[in-house]
Amino acid sequence: MTPRFDAIGLVVSDMAASVTFYRRLGFAFPTGAEIEPHAEAELPGGLRLLLDTEETVRSFLPQWQPPTGSGRHSLALRCEGPAEVDAVYEDLVGAGYHGELKPWDAFWGQRYASVQDPDGNGVDLFAPLAAAPAE
């Protein structure tokens, strides 16, 4: 038996707010997902992003409580180039989402920025600063 990585799951406090945020980033949630207790968007490569409301999680794990303090995970989204990192960051911040880290040229060779989704989960935006040398 070999388990395989299939999905990323997030617990959300407001399904409509989370679906709106992730749709803005290009995630294809089905129509009506905003009012469901569970929603899924298929990702490139066959992975899925799963969103479950806090109430859904408590339906099978009654003692569940939202975490407190800073998170230890983030979703990383590769952009087409440095300009797209800047544009997506500005679009999200302009729409009222929290910009955690303004776009900058990171020492590891990427244009890099970080925003937070409605529940405070990190969403990192990145793109290589220069094209890789030809081999």
XYZ file of N, CA, C and O in Angstrom:
540
model
N 0.851 -1.177 0.000
C 0.000 0.000 0.000
C 0.895 1.238 0.000
O 1.817 1.338 0.795
N 0.620 2.164 -0.925
C 1.372 3.411 -1.001
C 0.400 4.571 -1.146
O -0.148 4.788 -2.231
N 0.149 5.311 -0.057
C -0.723 6.487 -0.172
C -0.118 7.495 -1.141
O 1.100 7.608 -1.247
N -0.976 8.218 -1.835
C -0.484 9.251 -2.753
C -1.100 10.600 -2.406
O -2.246 10.663 -1.969
N -0.318 11.629 -2.601
C -0.771 12.991 -2.333
C -1.880 13.335 -3.312
O -1.705 13.233 -4.529
N -3.048 13.747 -2.799
C -4.213 13.958 -3.641
C -4.847 15.331 -3.479
O -5.432 15.861 -4.414
N -4.759 15.920 -2.276
C -5.485 17.164 -2.049
C -4.875 17.958 -0.899
O -4.185 17.406 -0.048
N -5.178 19.243 -0.909
C -4.830 20.161 0.176
C -6.155 20.608 0.772
O -7.041 21.077 0.042
N -6.305 20.452 2.068
C -7.560 20.823 2.711
C -7.379 21.994 3.653
O -6.411 22.049 4.398
N -8.313 22.925 3.600
C -8.320 24.073 4.495
C -9.674 24.160 5.187
O -10.714 23.942 4.554
N -9.656 24.477 6.465
C -10.887 24.729 7.208
C -11.126 26.228 7.150
O -10.219 27.024 7.419
N -12.337 26.614 6.780
C -12.652 28.027 6.576
C -13.798 28.468 7.485
O -14.697 27.683 7.796
N -13.744 29.707 7.903
C -14.815 30.232 8.750
C -15.974 30.781 7.923
O -17.106 30.809 8.385
N -15.717 31.199 6.690
C -16.747 31.781 5.819
C -16.510 31.245 4.407
O -15.605 31.699 3.703
N -17.315 30.254 4.020
C -17.127 29.603 2.720
C -17.208 30.606 1.570
O -16.372 30.579 0.663
N -18.180 31.493 1.598
C -18.334 32.449 0.494
C -17.102 33.336 0.361
O -16.614 33.563 -0.749
N -16.575 33.830 1.467
C -15.390 34.685 1.423
C -14.178 33.919 0.893
O -13.389 34.448 0.102
N -14.028 32.673 1.315
C -12.884 31.876 0.871
C -12.993 31.510 -0.600
O -12.010 31.594 -1.338
N -14.173 31.097 -1.044
C -14.362 30.770 -2.462
C -14.094 32.004 -3.320
O -13.414 31.926 -4.348
N -14.573 33.153 -2.895
C -14.336 34.401 -3.632
C -12.848 34.689 -3.737
O -12.343 35.028 -4.818
N -12.118 34.561 -2.631
C -10.674 34.800 -2.623
C -9.956 33.860 -3.588
O -9.186 34.296 -4.444
N -10.211 32.576 -3.472
C -9.483 31.616 -4.304
C -9.917 31.668 -5.766
O -9.100 31.443 -6.666
N -11.159 32.010 -6.041
C -11.554 32.229 -7.447
C -10.776 33.395 -8.037
O -10.409 33.372 -9.208
N -10.540 34.413 -7.242
C -9.787 35.583 -7.714
C -8.380 35.177 -8.151
O -7.770 35.810 -8.995
N -7.882 34.090 -7.572
C -6.565 33.564 -7.925
C -6.636 32.508 -9.033
O -5.632 31.896 -9.369
N -7.818 32.267 -9.578
C -7.961 31.343 -10.697
C -8.409 29.937 -10.346
O -8.479 29.078 -11.226
N -8.753 29.679 -9.086
C -9.236 28.354 -8.709
C -10.680 28.205 -9.186
O -11.509 29.079 -8.934
N -10.977 27.098 -9.862
C -12.286 26.904 -10.488
C -13.239 26.143 -9.569
O -13.449 24.946 -9.722
N -13.807 26.861 -8.613
C -14.840 26.256 -7.774
C -16.145 26.281 -8.546
O -16.435 27.251 -9.257
N -16.958 25.235 -8.419
C -18.218 25.211 -9.170
C -19.200 26.278 -8.688
O -19.116 26.749 -7.554
N -20.112 26.610 -9.559
C -21.177 27.538 -9.209
C -21.934 26.995 -7.995
O -22.218 25.804 -7.920
N -22.199 27.866 -7.046
C -22.925 27.480 -5.845
C -22.038 27.014 -4.707
O -22.530 26.746 -3.614
N -20.732 26.910 -4.945
C -19.807 26.455 -3.901
C -19.846 27.363 -2.675
O -19.592 26.909 -1.565
N -20.195 28.618 -2.881
C -20.209 29.598 -1.789
C -21.154 29.227 -0.658
O -20.968 29.672 0.462
N -22.170 28.450 -0.958
C -23.176 28.118 0.062
C -23.073 26.677 0.547
O -23.914 26.224 1.328
N -22.057 25.963 0.110
C -21.895 24.564 0.498
C -21.014 24.429 1.739
O -20.164 25.280 1.992
N -21.172 23.362 2.495
C -20.308 23.132 3.658
C -18.932 22.574 3.269
O -17.986 22.612 4.041
N -18.839 22.044 2.026
C -17.594 21.493 1.495
C -17.514 21.887 0.029
O -18.503 21.801 -0.698
N -16.340 22.335 -0.405
C -16.160 22.713 -1.808
C -14.794 22.236 -2.278
O -13.845 22.171 -1.501
N -14.713 21.900 -3.572
C -13.465 21.419 -4.154
C -13.186 22.116 -5.472
O -14.098 22.355 -6.252
N -11.916 22.415 -5.695
C -11.462 22.940 -6.984
C -10.323 22.051 -7.457
O -9.392 21.766 -6.704
N -10.425 21.591 -8.698
C -9.362 20.769 -9.256
C -8.180 21.654 -9.635
O -8.346 22.760 -10.156
N -6.978 21.162 -9.342
C -5.751 21.895 -9.618
C -4.989 21.221 -10.744
O -5.188 20.029 -11.007
N -4.090 21.946 -11.400
C -3.259 21.303 -12.415
C -2.524 20.099 -11.824
O -2.139 20.102 -10.653
N -2.370 19.067 -12.621
C -1.673 17.878 -12.157
C -2.558 16.917 -11.394
O -2.086 15.920 -10.863
N -3.858 17.226 -11.293
C -4.784 16.310 -10.654
C -4.996 16.512 -9.165
O -5.819 15.825 -8.566
N -4.275 17.427 -8.534
C -4.521 17.716 -7.123
C -5.823 18.501 -6.981
O -6.336 19.046 -7.956
N -6.313 18.599 -5.746
C -7.521 19.364 -5.478
C -7.297 20.251 -4.267
O -6.529 19.906 -3.373
N -7.971 21.402 -4.255
C -8.035 22.249 -3.067
C -9.413 22.019 -2.466
O -10.429 22.208 -3.139
N -9.427 21.569 -1.204
C -10.673 21.276 -0.506
C -10.912 22.330 0.561
O -10.006 22.644 1.335
N -12.107 22.860 0.609
C -12.498 23.806 1.649
C -13.646 23.202 2.435
O -14.625 22.716 1.850
N -13.511 23.205 3.753
C -14.575 22.742 4.634
C -14.846 23.817 5.667
O -13.910 24.406 6.219
N -16.120 24.051 5.953
C -16.456 25.026 6.986
C -16.110 24.462 8.361
O -16.021 23.236 8.547
N -15.953 25.355 9.308
C -15.698 24.933 10.687
C -16.820 24.017 11.178
O -16.562 23.026 11.877
N -18.054 24.325 10.798
C -19.198 23.513 11.217
C -19.090 22.096 10.657
O -19.443 21.121 11.336
N -18.616 21.972 9.429
C -18.452 20.647 8.837
C -17.447 19.829 9.634
O -17.694 18.665 9.954
N -16.331 20.429 9.973
C -15.307 19.715 10.734
C -15.851 19.320 12.101
O -15.654 18.190 12.563
N -16.569 20.230 12.732
C -17.139 19.918 14.059
C -18.213 18.828 13.983
O -18.508 18.175 14.986
N -18.791 18.584 12.805
C -19.808 17.541 12.684
C -19.220 16.149 12.900
O -19.919 15.232 13.299
N -17.928 15.984 12.632
C -17.298 14.687 12.868
C -16.176 14.747 13.901
O -15.673 13.723 14.338
N -15.784 15.953 14.311
C -14.751 16.147 15.333
C -15.220 17.284 16.242
O -14.755 18.415 16.140
N -16.191 17.013 17.116
C -16.852 18.070 17.904
C -15.904 18.952 18.717
O -16.209 20.117 18.944
N -14.781 18.449 19.135
C -13.862 19.228 19.965
C -12.929 20.133 19.143
O -12.140 20.874 19.703
N -13.045 20.106 17.806
C -12.145 20.905 16.970
C -12.279 22.386 17.298
O -13.381 22.911 17.459
N -11.138 23.063 17.377
C -11.089 24.512 17.589
C -10.137 25.119 16.565
O -9.118 24.502 16.227
N -10.418 26.325 16.084
C -9.491 26.958 15.141
C -8.139 27.179 15.812
O -8.075 27.454 17.015
N -7.063 27.061 15.062
C -5.746 27.315 15.635
C -5.582 28.790 16.004
O -6.292 29.649 15.482
N -4.687 29.060 16.925
C -4.378 30.444 17.299
C -2.919 30.711 16.983
O -2.118 29.786 16.841
N -2.558 31.973 16.866
C -1.179 32.336 16.562
C -0.890 32.228 15.079
O -1.776 32.016 14.251
N 0.355 32.357 14.741
C 0.781 32.321 13.345
C 0.690 30.917 12.778
O 0.893 29.927 13.480
N 0.407 30.855 11.485
C 0.335 29.569 10.812
C 1.715 29.017 10.485
O 2.717 29.715 10.550
N 1.744 27.755 10.157
C 2.987 27.096 9.788
C 2.936 26.581 8.358
O 3.780 25.798 7.954
N 1.944 26.976 7.614
C 1.848 26.522 6.237
C 1.382 27.672 5.347
O 0.861 28.671 5.826
N 1.601 27.484 4.063
C 1.082 28.428 3.078
C 0.954 27.692 1.753
O 1.575 26.656 1.545
N 0.133 28.239 0.888
C 0.045 27.746 -0.470
C 0.974 28.616 -1.304
O 1.006 29.837 -1.129
N 1.739 28.021 -2.187
C 2.674 28.773 -3.030
C 2.189 28.719 -4.470
O 2.006 27.633 -5.028
N 1.956 29.881 -5.054
C 1.450 29.979 -6.421
C 2.503 30.596 -7.325
O 2.944 31.734 -7.101
N 2.900 29.852 -8.344
C 3.897 30.340 -9.296
C 3.209 31.243 -10.320
O 2.192 30.879 -10.917
N 3.775 32.409 -10.504
C 3.260 33.370 -11.475
C 4.094 33.293 -12.755
O 5.205 32.754 -12.760
N 3.569 33.863 -13.830
C 4.260 33.823 -15.126
C 5.572 34.598 -15.119
O 6.469 34.290 -15.862
N 5.653 35.617 -14.305
C 6.872 36.415 -14.236
C 6.773 37.406 -13.093
O 5.733 37.523 -12.434
N 7.864 38.147 -12.845
C 7.881 39.105 -11.748
C 6.741 40.127 -11.802
O 6.170 40.471 -10.771
N 6.402 40.596 -12.999
C 5.335 41.598 -13.126
C 3.990 41.022 -12.664
O 3.170 41.736 -12.089
N 3.775 39.727 -12.900
C 2.513 39.125 -12.468
C 2.461 39.003 -10.946
O 1.400 39.173 -10.350
N 3.596 38.733 -10.303
C 3.627 38.712 -8.838
C 3.130 40.055 -8.319
O 2.251 40.124 -7.463
N 3.691 41.135 -8.860
C 3.304 42.480 -8.436
C 1.823 42.744 -8.707
O 1.107 43.276 -7.849
N 1.352 42.369 -9.897
C -0.030 42.651 -10.284
C -1.029 41.874 -9.422
O -2.039 42.430 -8.979
N -0.759 40.603 -9.176
C -1.681 39.791 -8.369
C -1.695 40.303 -6.927
O -2.750 40.439 -6.309
N -0.516 40.616 -6.400
C -0.443 41.157 -5.040
C -1.257 42.445 -4.942
O -2.080 42.598 -4.035
N -1.062 43.368 -5.869
C -1.788 44.645 -5.849
C -3.284 44.439 -6.017
O -4.085 45.118 -5.376
N -3.680 43.494 -6.858
C -5.093 43.205 -7.052
C -5.726 42.728 -5.740
O -6.798 43.206 -5.345
N -5.056 41.806 -5.064
C -5.611 41.264 -3.822
C -5.641 42.305 -2.707
O -6.649 42.450 -2.016
N -4.554 43.034 -2.545
C -4.506 44.068 -1.509
C -5.527 45.166 -1.820
O -6.229 45.647 -0.929
N -5.642 45.517 -3.090
C -6.622 46.514 -3.501
C -8.053 46.069 -3.255
O -8.955 46.891 -3.065
N -8.279 44.748 -3.231
C -9.611 44.206 -2.974
C -9.868 44.035 -1.474
O -10.915 43.548 -1.073
N -8.889 44.436 -0.648
C -9.090 44.404 0.790
C -8.450 43.243 1.530
O -8.596 43.131 2.749
N -7.733 42.382 0.830
C -7.064 41.266 1.500
C -5.752 41.747 2.123
O -5.157 42.713 1.668
N -5.313 41.057 3.166
C -4.113 41.463 3.901
C -2.844 41.071 3.149
O -2.613 39.899 2.878
N -2.027 42.075 2.834
C -0.720 41.821 2.249
C 0.284 41.619 3.372
O 0.575 42.551 4.117
N 0.784 40.412 3.511
C 1.719 40.081 4.579
C 3.134 40.538 4.247
O 3.861 41.019 5.106
N 3.530 40.386 2.981
C 4.888 40.729 2.547
C 4.808 41.302 1.143
O 4.400 40.609 0.198
N 5.170 42.566 1.008
C 5.139 43.216 -0.307
C 6.121 42.535 -1.254
O 7.144 41.986 -0.810
N 5.841 42.587 -2.566
C 6.746 41.961 -3.530
C 8.173 42.499 -3.388
O 8.381 43.696 -3.204
N 9.131 41.573 -3.469
C 10.542 41.936 -3.381
C 11.366 40.917 -4.162
O 10.908 39.814 -4.451
N 12.557 41.317 -4.525
C 13.464 40.429 -5.231
C 14.269 39.654 -4.195
O 15.220 40.167 -3.598
N 13.868 38.414 -3.972
C 14.476 37.577 -2.938
C 15.876 37.124 -3.354
O 16.148 36.906 -4.533
N 16.722 36.944 -2.363
C 18.104 36.559 -2.625
C 18.205 35.173 -3.268
O 19.221 34.833 -3.844
N 17.145 34.372 -3.223
C 17.194 33.033 -3.824
C 16.748 33.053 -5.286
O 16.546 32.018 -5.895
N 16.590 34.260 -5.856
C 16.341 34.375 -7.293
C 14.892 34.427 -7.718
O 14.573 34.108 -8.863
N 14.005 34.853 -6.828
C 12.594 34.956 -7.183
C 12.030 36.315 -6.801
O 12.471 36.925 -5.830
N 11.045 36.764 -7.569
C 10.174 37.853 -7.128
C 9.180 37.170 -6.218
O 8.579 36.142 -6.582
N 8.994 37.688 -5.005
C 8.272 36.947 -3.982
C 7.396 37.897 -3.179
O 7.802 39.011 -2.864
N 6.183 37.447 -2.865
C 5.254 38.223 -2.048
C 4.354 37.247 -1.306
O 4.246 36.074 -1.681
N 3.679 37.742 -0.268
C 2.769 36.893 0.484
C 1.533 37.682 0.900
O 1.639 38.824 1.338
N 0.381 37.055 0.728
C -0.897 37.620 1.166
C -1.553 36.594 2.084
O -1.083 35.461 2.196
N -2.640 36.994 2.718
C -3.384 36.063 3.561
C -4.798 35.906 3.021
O -5.417 36.876 2.580
N -5.288 34.669 3.075
C -6.673 34.443 2.682
C -7.580 34.929 3.821
O -7.082 35.401 4.850
N -8.895 34.850 3.677
C -9.785 35.379 4.718
C -9.597 34.774 6.108
O -9.965 35.394 7.106
N -9.007 33.577 6.201
C -8.782 32.945 7.502
C -7.350 33.107 7.995
O -6.973 32.510 9.001
N -6.549 33.901 7.293
C -5.181 34.138 7.724
C -4.171 33.125 7.221
O -3.010 33.164 7.612
N -4.593 32.215 6.334
C -3.647 31.282 5.732
C -2.764 32.020 4.743
O -3.242 32.848 3.965
N -1.493 31.705 4.745
C -0.569 32.348 3.829
C -0.733 31.851 2.406
O -0.929 30.660 2.170
N -0.662 32.777 1.464
C -0.638 32.457 0.040
C 0.561 33.205 -0.531
O 0.576 34.438 -0.573
N 1.588 32.440 -0.905
C 2.821 33.023 -1.430
C 2.741 33.091 -2.946
O 2.275 32.157 -3.601
N 3.183 34.202 -3.477
C 3.235 34.431 -4.922
C 4.703 34.526 -5.304
O 5.459 35.248 -4.657
N 5.107 33.802 -6.353
C 6.521 33.865 -6.725
C 6.693 33.648 -8.232
O 5.827 33.106 -8.895
N 7.832 34.105 -8.726
C 8.246 33.884 -10.114
C 9.760 34.030 -10.176
O 10.336 34.846 -9.452
N 10.406 33.234 -11.035
C 11.843 33.403 -11.206
C 12.156 34.818 -11.691
O 11.406 35.406 -12.462
N 13.273 35.370 -11.195
C 13.678 36.720 -11.608
C 14.257 36.736 -13.013
O 14.104 37.699 -13.733
N 14.948 35.677 -13.384
C 15.559 35.620 -14.714
C 15.345 34.239 -15.287
O 15.179 33.263 -14.561
N 15.375 34.171 -16.597
C 15.219 32.869 -17.249
C 16.419 31.997 -16.920
O 17.534 32.479 -16.770
N 16.162 30.719 -16.783
C 17.245 29.777 -16.497
C 18.184 29.714 -17.701
O 17.747 29.772 -18.845
N 19.497 29.613 -17.449
C 20.443 29.540 -18.564
C 20.215 28.276 -19.400
O 19.857 27.230 -18.871
N 20.412 28.414 -20.702
C 20.251 27.264 -21.608
C 21.390 26.272 -21.362
O 22.505 26.654 -21.080
N 21.055 24.990 -21.508
C 22.072 23.967 -21.290
C 22.596 23.449 -22.587
O 22.029 23.482 -23.586
